[in-house]
XYZ file of C-alpha atoms in Angstrom:
656
model
C 26.764 -11.676 -34.046
C 28.184 -15.009 -32.962
C 30.087 -14.156 -29.809
C 33.331 -15.820 -30.922
C 33.566 -13.658 -34.075
C 32.887 -10.320 -32.373
C 35.196 -11.275 -29.520
C 37.880 -12.242 -32.027
C 37.803 -8.750 -33.581
C 37.882 -7.031 -30.176
C 40.653 -9.274 -28.832
C 42.758 -8.913 -31.970
C 42.602 -5.107 -31.801
C 43.326 -5.065 -28.068
C 46.330 -7.378 -28.491
C 47.649 -5.317 -31.393
C 47.313 -2.056 -29.434
C 49.094 -3.533 -26.417
C 51.947 -4.884 -28.533
C 52.408 -1.556 -30.344
C 51.810 1.007 -27.615
C 51.941 -0.942 -24.337
C 48.377 0.149 -23.507
C 45.998 -2.303 -21.828
C 42.406 -1.584 -22.837
C 39.596 -3.017 -20.720
C 37.323 -2.772 -23.743
C 37.691 -1.912 -27.421
C 34.645 -0.052 -28.690
C 32.899 -1.676 -31.646
C 29.998 -0.100 -33.525
C 28.069 -0.775 -36.707
C 28.641 1.485 -39.730
C 25.567 3.286 -41.103
C 25.862 1.382 -44.400
C 27.134 -2.110 -45.147
C 29.320 -0.866 -47.996
C 31.378 0.847 -45.248
C 31.954 -2.469 -43.498
C 30.249 -4.839 -41.107
C 31.886 -3.562 -37.900
C 33.753 -0.345 -37.135
C 35.977 0.658 -34.247
C 36.651 4.255 -33.109
C 39.492 3.031 -30.896
C 42.051 5.242 -32.705
C 40.085 8.323 -31.626
C 40.085 7.006 -28.043
C 43.899 6.653 -28.173
C 44.620 9.973 -29.870
C 44.852 12.067 -26.714
C 47.178 9.746 -24.782
C 49.393 9.004 -27.807
C 49.308 12.629 -29.044
C 48.892 11.506 -32.640
C 46.210 11.908 -35.269
C 43.575 9.126 -35.209
C 44.246 8.272 -38.868
C 47.961 7.772 -38.144
C 47.158 5.547 -35.160
C 44.710 3.477 -37.216
C 47.278 3.078 -39.978
C 49.887 1.905 -37.470
C 47.429 -0.623 -36.002
C 46.535 -2.084 -39.387
C 50.112 -2.180 -40.688
C 51.097 -5.813 -40.331
C 47.871 -6.670 -38.488
C 47.624 -10.480 -38.183
C 44.724 -12.168 -39.912
C 41.573 -12.581 -37.812
C 39.442 -15.696 -38.396
C 36.106 -14.729 -39.955
C 37.395 -11.327 -41.140
C 38.107 -10.656 -44.829
C 39.867 -7.293 -44.429
C 40.178 -4.091 -42.380
C 40.330 -0.556 -43.766
C 40.733 3.003 -42.499
C 37.834 5.408 -43.037
C 36.436 8.676 -41.752
C 39.689 10.128 -40.453
C 40.594 7.198 -38.233
C 37.805 4.632 -38.002
C 38.856 1.023 -38.499
C 36.223 -0.606 -40.690
C 36.009 -4.391 -40.558
C 34.651 -6.433 -43.462
C 33.631 -9.935 -42.487
C 34.218 -13.068 -44.506
C 30.748 -12.985 -46.031
C 31.162 -16.238 -47.918
C 31.945 -18.008 -44.649
C 29.204 -16.325 -42.599
C 26.584 -19.080 -43.141
C 28.978 -21.623 -41.644
C 29.540 -19.333 -38.648
C 25.789 -18.908 -38.237
C 25.243 -22.669 -38.182
C 27.853 -22.983 -35.434
C 26.085 -20.239 -33.484
C 22.761 -22.066 -33.433
C 23.783 -24.055 -30.379
C 24.144 -20.841 -28.372
C 26.974 -19.892 -26.021
C 28.717 -22.844 -24.349
C 27.722 -23.321 -20.701
C 30.274 -22.000 -18.251
C 31.682 -24.047 -15.381
C 29.252 -24.238 -12.436
C 27.037 -21.411 -13.674
C 26.293 -18.764 -11.070
C 22.783 -18.627 -9.685
C 20.696 -15.464 -9.856
C 17.184 -14.808 -8.585
C 14.576 -12.920 -10.570
C 11.567 -11.844 -8.535
C 8.628 -10.748 -10.637
C 4.836 -10.450 -10.929
C 4.267 -10.144 -7.149
C 0.540 -9.427 -7.362
C -1.126 -8.616 -4.066
C -3.445 -11.579 -3.355
C -6.517 -9.394 -2.916
C -8.059 -9.305 -6.407
C -7.627 -10.290 -10.043
C -4.483 -9.432 -11.987
C -4.689 -6.366 -14.217
C -2.903 -5.146 -17.332
C -0.046 -3.597 -15.332
C 0.734 -6.994 -13.837
C 0.946 -8.380 -17.363
C 3.714 -5.933 -18.223
C 5.585 -6.907 -15.045
C 5.247 -10.617 -15.778
C 6.226 -10.324 -19.458
C 9.275 -8.179 -18.673
C 10.293 -10.449 -15.798
C 9.832 -13.652 -17.773
C 11.809 -12.240 -20.713
C 14.610 -11.196 -18.360
C 14.669 -14.770 -17.042
C 14.947 -16.136 -20.582
C 17.755 -13.716 -21.453
C 19.734 -14.576 -18.324
C 19.316 -18.314 -18.948
C 20.412 -17.798 -22.563
C 23.647 -16.311 -21.193
C 24.308 -19.539 -19.279
C 23.212 -18.470 -15.784
C 21.172 -20.617 -13.441
C 18.030 -18.562 -12.788
C 15.584 -19.085 -9.944
C 12.209 -17.419 -10.530
C 10.329 -16.200 -7.487
C 6.858 -14.696 -7.190
C 6.660 -12.990 -3.790
C 3.242 -13.103 -2.127
C 2.449 -10.136 0.133
C -0.262 -11.846 2.166
C 0.098 -9.612 5.248
C -0.105 -6.193 3.566
C -2.776 -3.504 3.618
C -4.400 -4.737 0.392
C -5.187 -8.150 1.861
C -6.259 -6.471 5.101
C -8.728 -4.315 3.166
C -10.124 -7.394 1.419
C -10.609 -9.107 4.788
C -12.380 -5.957 6.016
C -14.689 -6.293 3.031
C -15.551 -9.912 3.740
C -16.249 -9.259 7.436
C -17.853 -5.816 7.417
C -19.515 -5.654 3.983
C -20.340 -9.271 3.144
C -20.778 -10.148 6.857
C -18.984 -13.497 6.611
C -17.930 -15.105 9.874
C -16.014 -18.163 8.656
C -14.000 -19.536 5.753
C -16.997 -21.700 4.870
C -19.071 -18.548 4.469
C -16.468 -17.203 2.028
C -16.747 -20.388 -0.014
C -20.554 -20.164 -0.070
C -20.363 -16.560 -1.211
C -17.938 -17.539 -3.973
C -20.239 -20.369 -5.097
C -23.193 -17.986 -5.338
C -21.113 -15.481 -7.276
C -19.885 -18.011 -9.839
C -16.935 -17.265 -12.070
C -13.420 -16.762 -10.811
C -12.794 -16.043 -7.151
C -10.318 -13.256 -7.882
C -12.970 -11.462 -9.947
C -15.339 -11.520 -6.956
C -12.566 -10.055 -4.822
C -11.912 -7.349 -7.442
C -15.417 -5.967 -6.926
C -15.329 -6.372 -3.143
C -12.004 -4.540 -2.871
C -13.502 -1.570 -4.713
C -16.429 -1.561 -2.280
C -13.994 -1.284 0.631
C -12.536 1.843 -0.973
C -16.035 3.293 -1.156
C -16.630 2.357 2.492
C -13.555 4.302 3.601
C -14.549 7.320 1.510
C -18.058 7.383 2.967
C -16.864 6.923 6.542
C -13.161 7.767 7.044
C -13.394 6.511 10.614
C -13.748 2.970 9.269
C -10.102 3.105 8.151
C -9.251 2.079 11.690
C -10.510 -1.369 10.682
C -7.493 -1.685 8.389
C -4.992 -1.129 11.208
C -6.691 -3.577 13.591
C -6.997 -6.170 10.821
C -3.329 -5.775 9.889
C -2.295 -6.313 13.491
C -4.466 -9.435 13.812
C -3.075 -10.835 10.561
C 0.522 -10.214 11.625
C -0.098 -11.860 14.989
C -1.881 -14.750 13.251
C -4.880 -14.508 15.559
C -8.667 -14.280 15.162
C -11.085 -14.395 12.256
C -9.109 -11.791 10.339
C -5.981 -13.955 10.213
C -8.036 -17.067 9.417
C -9.733 -15.392 6.458
C -6.430 -13.979 5.155
C -4.883 -17.461 5.248
C -7.899 -18.800 3.358
C -8.482 -16.237 0.622
C -4.877 -15.399 -0.309
C -3.935 -18.889 -1.603
C -7.197 -19.088 -3.575
C -6.422 -15.805 -5.292
C -2.804 -16.822 -5.925
C -3.994 -19.920 -7.774
C -6.167 -17.674 -9.941
C -3.131 -15.474 -10.667
C -1.043 -18.513 -11.606
C -3.728 -19.640 -14.057
C -3.794 -16.175 -15.637
C -0.030 -16.080 -16.057
C 0.061 -19.606 -17.485
C -2.103 -18.297 -20.324
C 0.800 -16.101 -21.477
C 3.517 -18.702 -20.847
C 4.829 -17.441 -17.501
C 5.990 -19.938 -14.860
C 7.756 -19.709 -11.500
C 9.984 -21.846 -9.301
C 9.044 -20.599 -5.819
C 6.304 -18.666 -4.022
C 7.792 -17.015 -0.908
C 5.015 -15.815 1.451
C 5.415 -12.665 3.500
C 3.610 -14.231 6.453
C 6.365 -16.839 6.655
C 9.014 -14.111 6.850
C 7.243 -13.018 10.012
C 6.255 -16.470 11.290
C 9.754 -17.912 10.910
C 11.199 -14.824 12.606
C 13.169 -13.660 9.564
C 11.987 -10.140 10.262
C 12.686 -10.304 14.003
C 16.248 -11.421 13.294
C 16.690 -8.660 10.702
C 15.205 -5.986 12.985
C 17.672 -6.789 15.756
C 20.551 -6.598 13.260
C 19.343 -3.225 11.969
C 19.028 -1.800 15.473
C 22.456 -3.095 16.485
C 24.003 -1.496 13.384
C 22.291 1.825 14.048
C 20.559 1.579 10.673
C 17.135 2.482 12.072
C 16.126 5.047 14.662
C 13.143 5.372 16.970
C 11.047 8.541 16.587
C 10.292 10.172 19.955
C 7.944 12.941 18.841
C 5.976 14.392 15.947
C 3.727 12.741 13.398
C 5.893 9.614 13.337
C 6.195 9.233 17.072
C 6.632 5.580 18.021
C 7.859 4.543 14.552
C 11.205 3.061 13.572
C 12.529 4.726 10.414
C 15.556 4.492 8.129
C 17.192 7.563 6.570
C 18.927 7.446 3.232
C 22.357 9.098 3.358
C 23.269 12.023 1.165
C 19.771 13.491 0.878
C 20.167 16.404 3.305
C 17.154 17.695 5.174
C 14.830 16.151 2.599
C 15.869 12.754 3.860
C 14.210 13.414 7.205
C 10.966 14.222 5.418
C 11.085 11.131 3.205
C 12.643 8.696 5.662
C 10.971 5.376 5.217
C 8.985 3.921 8.064
C 10.203 0.402 8.807
C 7.999 -0.316 11.835
C 4.745 1.537 12.471
C 3.835 3.045 15.836
C 1.472 0.124 16.527
C 4.365 -2.318 16.175
C 3.474 -3.730 12.733
C 6.263 -3.876 10.171
C 5.936 -2.252 6.746
C 6.540 -4.202 3.566
C 9.919 -2.476 3.127
C 11.120 -3.909 6.439
C 10.049 -7.359 5.378
C 11.688 -6.813 1.991
C 15.047 -6.201 3.695
C 14.751 -9.543 5.466
C 13.676 -11.223 2.231
C 16.585 -9.683 0.301
C 19.056 -10.911 2.936
C 17.661 -14.430 2.540
C 17.764 -14.266 -1.277
C 21.463 -13.380 -1.128
C 22.250 -16.068 1.446
C 23.059 -13.542 4.193
C 20.346 -14.205 6.771
C 21.581 -17.443 8.313
C 18.080 -18.951 8.190
C 15.909 -20.744 5.674
C 12.252 -21.364 4.862
C 10.476 -24.679 4.853
C 9.152 -25.807 1.506
C 6.324 -27.761 -0.062
C 4.949 -28.471 -3.531
C 2.260 -26.019 -4.636
C 1.525 -26.586 -8.336
C 2.630 -28.755 -11.264
C 2.820 -27.086 -14.663
C 2.099 -28.912 -17.925
C 5.333 -30.618 -18.864
C 6.173 -31.464 -15.277
C 7.820 -28.296 -13.964
C 7.197 -28.068 -10.213
C 6.275 -24.849 -8.436
C 7.285 -24.817 -4.785
C 6.033 -22.699 -1.909
C 7.415 -21.648 1.439
C 5.624 -23.098 4.467
C 5.123 -22.156 8.095
C 5.123 -25.813 9.189
C 7.405 -28.743 8.399
C 8.092 -29.106 4.681
C 9.428 -31.640 2.208
C 12.959 -32.897 2.659
C 13.586 -33.340 -1.076
C 13.119 -29.706 -2.090
C 15.640 -28.006 -4.408
C 18.038 -25.504 -2.827
C 16.411 -22.071 -2.847
C 17.915 -18.645 -2.177
C 21.621 -17.973 -1.782
C 21.984 -16.182 -5.123
C 24.991 -14.258 -6.389
C 22.703 -11.490 -7.709
C 19.048 -10.509 -7.452
C 16.791 -8.719 -9.934
C 13.594 -7.240 -8.473
C 11.077 -6.488 -11.229
C 8.962 -3.711 -9.719
C 7.489 -0.581 -11.290
C 9.310 2.723 -11.162
C 7.050 4.066 -8.417
C 8.809 1.675 -6.032
C 12.259 3.163 -6.695
C 12.496 4.834 -3.287
C 11.542 1.705 -1.284
C 14.035 -0.289 -3.353
C 16.751 2.180 -2.390
C 15.776 1.753 1.248
C 16.202 -2.017 0.894
C 19.662 -1.510 -0.624
C 20.557 0.914 2.164
C 19.526 -1.715 4.710
C 22.022 -4.129 3.185
C 24.787 -1.530 3.178
C 24.086 -0.539 6.777
C 24.546 -4.183 7.772
C 27.958 -4.264 6.066
C 26.851 -6.010 2.861
C 27.937 -3.338 0.395
C 28.847 -5.713 -2.422
C 25.552 -7.555 -2.003
C 23.696 -4.229 -2.198
C 25.445 -3.548 -5.508
C 24.254 -6.938 -6.725
C 20.648 -6.079 -5.866
C 19.142 -4.690 -9.044
C 15.856 -2.827 -9.367
C 14.511 -3.751 -12.809
C 12.122 -0.795 -13.034
C 9.455 -0.108 -15.624
C 6.736 2.462 -16.256
C 2.982 2.005 -16.003
C 0.525 0.682 -18.575
C -2.637 2.508 -19.558
C -5.230 1.804 -22.243
C -5.793 3.668 -25.448
C -9.187 5.391 -25.514
C -10.400 3.019 -28.240
C -9.241 -0.015 -26.255
C -11.086 1.245 -23.168
C -14.281 1.679 -25.182
C -13.826 -1.799 -26.648
C -13.792 -3.186 -23.108
C -16.846 -1.168 -22.077
C -14.978 1.228 -19.785
C -16.062 4.493 -21.349
C -13.299 6.988 -21.999
C -11.937 8.806 -18.950
C -9.009 10.008 -21.015
C -5.712 11.601 -20.067
C -4.891 14.285 -22.643
C -7.241 12.482 -25.034
C -4.723 9.700 -25.540
C -5.048 7.031 -22.867
C -7.068 5.837 -19.923
C -5.484 5.229 -16.549
C -6.817 2.774 -14.010
C -7.370 2.545 -10.268
C -7.693 -0.787 -8.495
C -9.070 0.836 -5.359
C -11.933 2.327 -7.380
C -12.437 -0.901 -9.305
C -11.721 1.032 -12.493
C -9.458 -1.024 -14.681
C -9.052 -4.058 -16.884
C -8.724 -7.544 -15.529
C -5.900 -9.392 -17.231
C -8.163 -12.333 -18.085
C -10.714 -10.059 -19.748
C -7.981 -8.460 -21.838
C -6.563 -11.831 -22.892
C -10.059 -13.164 -23.670
C -10.742 -10.209 -25.946
C -7.375 -10.590 -27.659
C -8.050 -14.284 -28.331
C -11.520 -13.461 -29.656
C -10.186 -10.823 -32.034
C -7.286 -13.043 -33.105
C -9.729 -15.869 -33.834
C -11.738 -13.560 -36.084
C -8.582 -12.624 -37.984
C -7.526 -16.267 -38.284
C -10.985 -17.214 -39.589
C -10.833 -14.447 -42.180
C -7.503 -15.767 -43.409
C -8.684 -19.403 -43.500
C -9.736 -19.052 -47.130
C -6.181 -18.070 -48.018
C -4.622 -21.260 -46.742
C -4.904 -20.489 -43.062
C -5.990 -22.932 -40.330
C -8.971 -25.098 -41.175
C -10.926 -24.390 -38.011
C -11.617 -26.361 -34.868
C -8.840 -27.052 -32.394
C -6.090 -25.918 -34.758
C -7.715 -22.514 -35.268
C -8.271 -22.176 -31.538
C -4.621 -22.883 -30.811
C -3.470 -20.501 -33.547
C -5.717 -17.742 -32.150
C -4.274 -18.229 -28.656
C -0.683 -18.050 -29.887
C -1.383 -14.994 -32.029
C -3.064 -13.269 -29.061
C -0.158 -14.039 -26.715
C 2.355 -12.901 -29.345
C 0.420 -9.650 -29.770
C 0.338 -9.023 -26.032
C 3.911 -9.992 -25.207
C 5.481 -8.146 -28.118
C 3.499 -4.999 -27.343
C 4.775 -5.090 -23.756
C 8.370 -5.616 -24.923
C 8.811 -3.369 -27.943
C 8.874 -0.186 -25.867
C 11.742 0.693 -23.557
C 11.063 0.041 -19.885
C 11.089 3.768 -19.124
C 8.190 4.515 -21.469
C 4.569 4.764 -20.334
C 2.564 2.695 -22.796
C -1.088 2.733 -23.792
C -2.241 -0.715 -24.874
C -4.323 -0.797 -28.051
C -5.998 -3.883 -29.539
C -5.809 -2.769 -33.165
C -2.154 -1.827 -32.951
C -1.134 -4.983 -31.078
C -3.010 -7.409 -33.347
C -2.090 -5.905 -36.702
C -0.414 -8.299 -39.144
C 1.506 -5.347 -40.567
C 4.073 -3.196 -38.791
C 5.951 -3.692 -35.547
C 3.743 -6.336 -33.939
C 3.866 -9.878 -32.636
C 1.576 -11.245 -35.396
C 3.856 -9.702 -38.048
C 6.831 -11.542 -36.560
C 4.874 -14.797 -36.425
C 3.800 -14.399 -40.018
C 7.406 -14.021 -41.180
C 8.362 -17.282 -39.475
C 5.306 -19.145 -40.779
C 6.097 -17.875 -44.283
C 9.706 -19.120 -44.073
C 8.517 -22.446 -42.724
C 5.963 -22.756 -45.534
C 8.684 -22.294 -48.156
C 10.701 -25.175 -46.756
C 7.597 -27.351 -46.307
C 6.583 -26.813 -49.931
C 10.060 -27.841 -51.038
C 9.636 -31.043 -49.050
C 6.166 -31.724 -50.483
C 6.802 -30.782 -54.119
C 10.487 -31.542 -54.610
C 11.209 -34.250 -52.056
C 13.689 -31.965 -50.331
C 15.363 -33.414 -47.228
C 15.302 -30.734 -44.456
C 17.832 -32.667 -42.392
C 20.412 -31.768 -45.071
C 20.163 -28.035 -44.343
C 23.025 -27.776 -41.801
C 25.296 -29.602 -44.240
C 24.081 -27.379 -47.104
C 24.934 -24.283 -45.053
C 28.499 -25.526 -44.703
C 28.946 -26.712 -48.300
C 26.978 -24.250 -50.462
C 29.091 -21.759 -52.418
C 28.415 -18.260 -51.040
C 31.366 -16.628 -52.803
C 28.957 -14.376 -54.738
C 28.436 -12.459 -51.469
C 32.078 -11.378 -51.419
C 32.424 -10.478 -55.095
C 29.624 -7.922 -55.402
C 28.104 -5.031 -53.447
C 26.078 -5.624 -50.290
C 22.826 -6.933 -51.741
C 19.611 -8.318 -50.275
C 21.244 -11.646 -49.435
C 23.912 -10.074 -47.239
C 21.500 -7.463 -45.844
C 19.533 -10.332 -44.288
C 22.514 -12.496 -43.319
C 24.238 -9.540 -41.639
C 21.241 -9.124 -39.314
C 21.448 -12.799 -38.376
C 25.176 -12.349 -37.749
C 24.346 -9.493 -35.351
C 21.709 -11.440 -33.425
C 23.926 -12.555 -30.553
C 25.222 -9.019 -30.170
C 21.645 -7.715 -29.865
C 20.993 -10.239 -27.103
C 24.233 -9.299 -25.351
C 23.259 -5.626 -25.545
C 19.848 -6.417 -24.058
C 21.589 -8.125 -21.149
C 24.180 -5.382 -20.627
C 21.534 -2.659 -20.593
C 18.747 -4.787 -19.068
C 16.570 -3.628 -21.939
C 14.538 -6.428 -23.592
C 13.240 -4.008 -26.225
C 16.620 -4.402 -27.973
C 15.777 -8.017 -28.824
C 12.222 -7.096 -29.807
C 13.434 -4.420 -32.180
C 16.091 -6.665 -33.737
C 13.522 -9.410 -34.306
C 11.254 -6.929 -36.080
C 14.061 -5.700 -38.348
C 14.988 -9.311 -39.198
C 11.346 -9.978 -40.125
C 11.219 -6.840 -42.285
C 14.390 -7.762 -44.104
C 13.272 -11.365 -44.680
C 9.934 -10.270 -46.129
C 11.753 -7.923 -48.496
C 14.216 -10.680 -49.420
C 11.427 -13.171 -50.064
C 9.524 -10.818 -52.381
C 12.645 -9.840 -54.320
C 14.172 -13.321 -54.542
C 11.617 -16.176 -54.585
C 13.315 -19.383 -53.573
C 11.427 -22.135 -55.358
C 11.227 -20.277 -58.678
C 15.003 -19.689 -58.908
C 16.354 -21.593 -61.974
C 20.030 -21.402 -60.976
C 20.743 -24.404 -58.727
C 23.544 -22.676 -56.822
C 21.504 -19.558 -56.065
C 18.494 -21.668 -55.125
C 20.595 -23.629 -52.627
C 21.992 -20.399 -51.164
C 18.536 -18.848 -50.800
C 17.200 -22.032 -49.252
C 19.970 -21.931 -46.650
C 19.364 -18.221 -45.966
C 15.647 -18.890 -45.482
C 16.421 -21.726 -43.081
C 18.939 -19.666 -41.124
C 16.432 -16.820 -40.794
C 13.871 -19.319 -39.515
C 16.278 -20.632 -36.871
C 17.404 -17.231 -35.594
C 13.941 -15.709 -35.607
C 12.653 -18.699 -33.641
C 15.421 -18.038 -31.113
C 14.360 -14.404 -30.867
C 10.709 -15.327 -30.379
C 11.620 -17.928 -27.775
C 13.544 -15.300 -25.795
C 10.371 -13.187 -25.835
C 8.196 -16.120 -24.774
C 6.338 -16.265 -28.092
C 5.292 -19.631 -29.543
C 4.997 -20.047 -33.307
C 1.737 -21.582 -34.617
C 1.974 -24.206 -37.358
C -0.034 -22.029 -39.759
C -1.633 -18.583 -39.914
């Protein structure tokens, strides 16, 4: 609900409680009643006070409401259920409040800067469906944080010195027998298609090579060392192939509306001595220890406190016995820089310009541009990484704490999520067969080359969406050509993004084409269709009745909505009440870091609008007052649903 109205109820109750009982409450609980006839908001605060005041909740609630000052936007408050305080909003005035809420929360003074790091695909092969979930969740988190007024810097960390890139380099040298970067380019030209797709297949071949001859795994260690030292053919090839693959990844993510501000490269963390500086700090603080004997002899490791003997077994290696640093060690250095605690900075250069002019920057090993924006130095950091990386993320936080940065560690958030699989039918659709888990979904393995490239998935979604759009063309849908193509793309992206968002982050999901693309049920296309339908109503009023859409904000303020207050909660208020709760749904998504809250609320708004539209046609209404009210409600739904879709990164097509 518009923040000012909900805050007014909470503040009024808190002030009343303090004045009556001298109790300062940090928060007054507010919930929604199960039915609108019980009120629009309810507070169990009397139950919370019962123990300390040693009174019955109903008596406390009665005392609170006795002489309670009027609250703007509230019609009345009542006691129910043995002590609940039920709040009935000023329903007739709600449309005016909703119009005021369209501008969003006012920007705060000098908004704090936060960093969201997401996507982070190893530059060794094409992006897959799991990366799409990471990118969609990360991008939606960015949109939510910006909606709250924060300055958000979006980073896509490039691990160009890790084992995955080393394995790809092994493949180029020892399988494809290339001896120069020019040879890589010639191989790519012969292959045709996208470079990251070539690397996808080659990476799988390296896995087969290691399985056939385990002794060849030594090539990985020697290649890693050469890459870290920046010497030899191995390092030259890594520097050549990684940026090419990153550009392919950027193109893939642009297809679903994901953009970034900065690409920090792991090699620059090493080359600019970020890691060396961090390693000396860790040793001086006693945060890492050198292993003298056993399987980890020669390694530097970090123990997590409070884990007993198990900690020794799971202690994370920070530096390997051959002197190369693990990605967790480099992540500690990177996290220090992100929070402005390292005392050093990267050099920067322009890497890519997005349509519309947004500039993507990159870190550099050499001299960079002097006019770059300020990067790093955030007040908080959100690392969007799957749940399997929970332990390494805890090691990074422990590194910060061991260096005395306890508050910074608390401001380092692991935005975890579960894996993505494919439904069996989706796997068959993509020609993968059906290696099913419990007959329900198909898991993937990049090392075996068994999986779905993100581009292939998006291509198939667009193709299927285009077929659906063409089928609907006879019913007033797009006419074909470029318009149909654009509609198909937006429907496909809506299907994909909503599917990735509608489940909680902790749920393993199995992507399914039919489910995602359905125009009925909890899907992206269903949400789009509700908005297009609302837009069509207003457009027809313009075409047939000469209606002036610019008058709608004024109509919302001047139309008589008193009928909402005089009768029971009907379809009009059922829909308006959901719009009133929109801001609260967004706030809840931010408090819990759960974007599915917004997705679910958007779906319920669409359901309620479709019911409202069928029960109460707008243009056919003979009563002028009711017609004006329904026109305003339709317009308000359109505005708030567009806001919801924008937060989810979903663009609305002109027609469907």
